[in-house]
GROMACS .gro file of C-alpha atoms in nm:
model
  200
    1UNK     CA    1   2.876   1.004   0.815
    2UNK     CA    2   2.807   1.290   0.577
    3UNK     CA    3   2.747   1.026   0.260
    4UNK     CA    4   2.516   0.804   0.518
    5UNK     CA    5   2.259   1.166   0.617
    6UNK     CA    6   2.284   1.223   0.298
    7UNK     CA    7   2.207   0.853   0.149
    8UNK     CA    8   1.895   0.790   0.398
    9UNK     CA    9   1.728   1.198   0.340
   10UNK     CA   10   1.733   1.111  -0.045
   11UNK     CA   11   1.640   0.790   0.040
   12UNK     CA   12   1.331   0.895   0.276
   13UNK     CA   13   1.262   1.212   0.004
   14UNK     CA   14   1.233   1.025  -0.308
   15UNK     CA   15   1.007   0.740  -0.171
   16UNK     CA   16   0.761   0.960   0.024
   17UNK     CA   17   0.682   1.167  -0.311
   18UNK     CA   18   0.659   0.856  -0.477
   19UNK     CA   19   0.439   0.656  -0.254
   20UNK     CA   20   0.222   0.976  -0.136
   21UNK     CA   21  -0.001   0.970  -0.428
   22UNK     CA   22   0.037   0.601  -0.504
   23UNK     CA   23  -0.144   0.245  -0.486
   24UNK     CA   24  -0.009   0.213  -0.089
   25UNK     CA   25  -0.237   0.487   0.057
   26UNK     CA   26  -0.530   0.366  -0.140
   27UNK     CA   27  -0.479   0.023  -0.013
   28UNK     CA   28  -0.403   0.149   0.323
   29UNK     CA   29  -0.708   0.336   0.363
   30UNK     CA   30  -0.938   0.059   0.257
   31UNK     CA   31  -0.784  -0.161   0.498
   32UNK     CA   32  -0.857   0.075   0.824
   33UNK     CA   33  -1.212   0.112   0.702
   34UNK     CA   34  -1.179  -0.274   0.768
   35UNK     CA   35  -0.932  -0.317   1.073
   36UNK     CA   36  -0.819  -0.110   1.390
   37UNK     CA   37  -0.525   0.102   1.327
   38UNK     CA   38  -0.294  -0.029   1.532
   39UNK     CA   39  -0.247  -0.413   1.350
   40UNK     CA   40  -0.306  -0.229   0.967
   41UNK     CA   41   0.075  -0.038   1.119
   42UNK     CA   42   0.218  -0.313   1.239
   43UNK     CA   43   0.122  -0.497   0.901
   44UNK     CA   44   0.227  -0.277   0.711
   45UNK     CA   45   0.559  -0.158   0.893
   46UNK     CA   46   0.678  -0.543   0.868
   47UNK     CA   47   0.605  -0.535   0.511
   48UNK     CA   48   0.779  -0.256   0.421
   49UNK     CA   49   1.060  -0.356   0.633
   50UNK     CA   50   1.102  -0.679   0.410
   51UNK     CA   51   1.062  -0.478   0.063
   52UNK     CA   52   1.291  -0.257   0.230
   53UNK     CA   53   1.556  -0.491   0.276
   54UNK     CA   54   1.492  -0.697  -0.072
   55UNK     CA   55   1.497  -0.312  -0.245
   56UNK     CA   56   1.855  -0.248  -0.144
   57UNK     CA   57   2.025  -0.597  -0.161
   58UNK     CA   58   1.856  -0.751  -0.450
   59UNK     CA   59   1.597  -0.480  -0.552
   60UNK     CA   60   1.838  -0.438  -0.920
   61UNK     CA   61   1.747  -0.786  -0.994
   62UNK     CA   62   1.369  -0.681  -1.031
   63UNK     CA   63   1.443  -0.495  -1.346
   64UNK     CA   64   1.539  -0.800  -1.543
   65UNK     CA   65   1.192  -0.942  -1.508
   66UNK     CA   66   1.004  -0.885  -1.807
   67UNK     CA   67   0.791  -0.592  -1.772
   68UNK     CA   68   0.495  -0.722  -1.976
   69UNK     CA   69   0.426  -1.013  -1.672
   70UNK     CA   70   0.452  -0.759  -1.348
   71UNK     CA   71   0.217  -0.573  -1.536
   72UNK     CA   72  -0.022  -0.826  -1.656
   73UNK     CA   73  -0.014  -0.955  -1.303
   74UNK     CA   74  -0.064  -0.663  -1.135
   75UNK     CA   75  -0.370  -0.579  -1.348
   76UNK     CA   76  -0.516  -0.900  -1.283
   77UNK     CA   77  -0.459  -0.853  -0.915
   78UNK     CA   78  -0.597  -0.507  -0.920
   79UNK     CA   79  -0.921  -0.634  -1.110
   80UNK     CA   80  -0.985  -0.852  -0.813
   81UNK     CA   81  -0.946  -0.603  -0.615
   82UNK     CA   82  -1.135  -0.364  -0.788
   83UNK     CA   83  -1.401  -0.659  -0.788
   84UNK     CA   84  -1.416  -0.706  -0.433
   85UNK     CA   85  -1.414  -0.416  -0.339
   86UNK     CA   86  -1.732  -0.270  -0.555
   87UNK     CA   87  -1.941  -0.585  -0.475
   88UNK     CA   88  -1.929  -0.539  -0.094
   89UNK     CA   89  -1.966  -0.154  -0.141
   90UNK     CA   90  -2.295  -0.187  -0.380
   91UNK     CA   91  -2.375  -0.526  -0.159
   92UNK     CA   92  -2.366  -0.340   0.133
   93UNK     CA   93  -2.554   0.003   0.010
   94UNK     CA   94  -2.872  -0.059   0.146
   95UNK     CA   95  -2.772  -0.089   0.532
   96UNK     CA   96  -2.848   0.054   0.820
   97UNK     CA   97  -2.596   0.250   1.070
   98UNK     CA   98  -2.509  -0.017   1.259
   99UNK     CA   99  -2.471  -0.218   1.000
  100UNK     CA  100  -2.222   0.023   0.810
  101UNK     CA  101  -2.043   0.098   1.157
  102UNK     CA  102  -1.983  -0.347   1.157
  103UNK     CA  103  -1.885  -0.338   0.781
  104UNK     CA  104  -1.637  -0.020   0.860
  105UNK     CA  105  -1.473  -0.194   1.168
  106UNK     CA  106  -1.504  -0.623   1.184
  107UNK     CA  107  -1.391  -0.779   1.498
  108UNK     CA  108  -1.132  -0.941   1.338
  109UNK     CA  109  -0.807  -1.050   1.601
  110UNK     CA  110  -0.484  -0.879   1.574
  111UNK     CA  111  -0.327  -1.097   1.426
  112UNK     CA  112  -0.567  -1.191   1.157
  113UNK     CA  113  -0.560  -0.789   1.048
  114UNK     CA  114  -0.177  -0.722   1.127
  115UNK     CA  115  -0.121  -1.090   0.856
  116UNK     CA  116  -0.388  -0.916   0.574
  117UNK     CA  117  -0.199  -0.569   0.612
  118UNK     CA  118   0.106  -0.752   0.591
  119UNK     CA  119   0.004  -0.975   0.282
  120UNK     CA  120  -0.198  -0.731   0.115
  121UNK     CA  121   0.098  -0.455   0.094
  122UNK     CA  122   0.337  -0.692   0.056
  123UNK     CA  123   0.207  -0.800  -0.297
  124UNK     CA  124   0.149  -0.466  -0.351
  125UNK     CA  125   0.492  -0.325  -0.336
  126UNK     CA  126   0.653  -0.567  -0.576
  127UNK     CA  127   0.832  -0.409  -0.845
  128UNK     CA  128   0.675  -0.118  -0.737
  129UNK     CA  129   0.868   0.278  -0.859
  130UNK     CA  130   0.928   0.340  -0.467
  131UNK     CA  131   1.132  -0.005  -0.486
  132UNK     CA  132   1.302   0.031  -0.783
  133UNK     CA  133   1.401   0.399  -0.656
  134UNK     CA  134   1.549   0.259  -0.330
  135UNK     CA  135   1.774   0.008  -0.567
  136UNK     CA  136   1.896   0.278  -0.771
  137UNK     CA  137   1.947   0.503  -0.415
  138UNK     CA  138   2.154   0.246  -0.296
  139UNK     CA  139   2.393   0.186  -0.605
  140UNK     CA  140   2.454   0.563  -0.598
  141UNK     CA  141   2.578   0.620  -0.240
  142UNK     CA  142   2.698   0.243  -0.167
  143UNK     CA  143   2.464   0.283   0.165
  144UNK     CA  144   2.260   0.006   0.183
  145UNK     CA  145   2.161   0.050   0.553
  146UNK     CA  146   2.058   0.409   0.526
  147UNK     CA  147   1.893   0.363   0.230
  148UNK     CA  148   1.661   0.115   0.372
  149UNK     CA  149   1.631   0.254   0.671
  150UNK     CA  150   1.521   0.600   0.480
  151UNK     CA  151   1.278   0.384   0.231
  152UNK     CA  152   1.154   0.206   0.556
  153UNK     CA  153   1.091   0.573   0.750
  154UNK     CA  154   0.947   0.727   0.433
  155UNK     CA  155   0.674   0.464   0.369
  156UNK     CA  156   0.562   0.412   0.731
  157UNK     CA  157   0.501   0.826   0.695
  158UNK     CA  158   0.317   0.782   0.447
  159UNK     CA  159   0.088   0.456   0.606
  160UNK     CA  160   0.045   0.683   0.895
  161UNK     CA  161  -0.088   1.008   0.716
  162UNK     CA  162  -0.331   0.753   0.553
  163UNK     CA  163  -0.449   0.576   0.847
  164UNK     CA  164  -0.505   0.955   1.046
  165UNK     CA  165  -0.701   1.034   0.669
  166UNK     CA  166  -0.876   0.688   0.702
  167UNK     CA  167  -1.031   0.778   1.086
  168UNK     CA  168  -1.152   1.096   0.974
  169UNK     CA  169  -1.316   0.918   0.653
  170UNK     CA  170  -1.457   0.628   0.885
  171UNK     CA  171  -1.603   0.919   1.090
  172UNK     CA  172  -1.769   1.122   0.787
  173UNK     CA  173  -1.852   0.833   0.504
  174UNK     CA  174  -2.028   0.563   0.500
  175UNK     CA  175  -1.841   0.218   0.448
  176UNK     CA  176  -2.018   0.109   0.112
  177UNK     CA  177  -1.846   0.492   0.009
  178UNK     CA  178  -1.549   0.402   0.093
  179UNK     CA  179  -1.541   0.042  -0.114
  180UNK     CA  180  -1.725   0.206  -0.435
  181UNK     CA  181  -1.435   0.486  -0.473
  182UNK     CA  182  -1.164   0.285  -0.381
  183UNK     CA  183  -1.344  -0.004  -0.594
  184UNK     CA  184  -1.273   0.266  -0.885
  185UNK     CA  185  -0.960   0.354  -0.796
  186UNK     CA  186  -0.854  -0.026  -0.804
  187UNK     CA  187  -1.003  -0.052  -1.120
  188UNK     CA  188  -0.821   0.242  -1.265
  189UNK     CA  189  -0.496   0.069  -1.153
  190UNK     CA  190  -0.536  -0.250  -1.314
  191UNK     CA  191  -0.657  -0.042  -1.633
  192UNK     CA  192  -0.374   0.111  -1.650
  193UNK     CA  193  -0.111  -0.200  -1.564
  194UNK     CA  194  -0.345  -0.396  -1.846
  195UNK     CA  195  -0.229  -0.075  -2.094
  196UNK     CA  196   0.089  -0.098  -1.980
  197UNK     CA  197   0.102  -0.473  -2.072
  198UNK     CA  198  -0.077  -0.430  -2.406
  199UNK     CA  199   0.193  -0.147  -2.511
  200UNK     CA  200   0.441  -0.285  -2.316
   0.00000   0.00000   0.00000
């Protein structure tokens, strides 16, 4: 029982000071300038509950991929992103209040947002440090269960500080504010990953 505590705390530890500051609670706070809370946690809960899973059953197999292709992918992804994400926010600029109170919050279903969290973070997380650290968590204390459950617990913390952060930004800055820095921020990302590849 000990072993188990112990096994999900490190578990939960390591991946909330690894996610905190990472790509996750970027992406998370773009997506509930898009989408109501409530699906955006529900997305992303189910996502991290399947990188959970794949981190401590088959999350040591993700080392033997060649780093040079995550990273080139992930830069290429991020670029998109980065893309996107600074053409809506210089697009949409020029609006008025309502219009930046529609671009902050769509009406988009449930299930349309709960799918986009899910997809979006789910790309996301692939071969991602936080995964990587749950594989290596597990091999030490032989507790898959706890380890995943403790990965699981630490990055819905985290989605939930950035979701609280993301009302209070909806309620200060305008939309096209939010896009442009997190436009940069995506763009910084794939910068990096497209580094990483070239030195790689």
């Amino acid at each position: 029982m000990v072993s188990w505590l112990t096994a999900l705390a490190v578990a939960f530890g390591a991946v909330f000071l690894l996610e905190l500051p990472d790509k996750t609670t970027a992406l998370t706070l773009v997506l509930t300038t898009r989408f109501r809370a409530l699906p955006v946690v529900v997305g992303c809960a189910v996502a991290f509950a399947l990188q959970a899973t794949i981190a401590v059953t088959v999350g040591s197999a993700i080392t033997l991929l060649p780093e040079r292709m995550v990273a080139i992918t992930v830069a290429v992804l991020f670029a998109i992103g980065a893309f996107m994400l600074l053409r809506e926010g210089f697009a949409n600029g020029h609006t008025d209040a309502a219009g930046q109170a529609a671009a902050i919050r769509p009406q988009a279903t449930f299930p349309r947002a709960a799918i986009t969290s899910f997809g979006t973070i789910f790309a996301a997380e692939w071969g991602d440090a936080s995964q990587l650290t749950a594989a290596g968590v597990a091999a030490r204390y032989a507790e898959p269960l706890a380890v995943g459950l403790g990965s699981w617990l630490a990055l819905v913390s985290v989605t939930l500080l950035a979701v609280a952060i993301g009302g209070r930004i909806r309620e200060r800055v305008p939309a096209h504010w939010v896009h442009r820095g997190a436009g940069f921020v995506f763009a910084g990302f794939a910068a990096a990953a497209a580094l990483q590849a070239a030195t790689g």
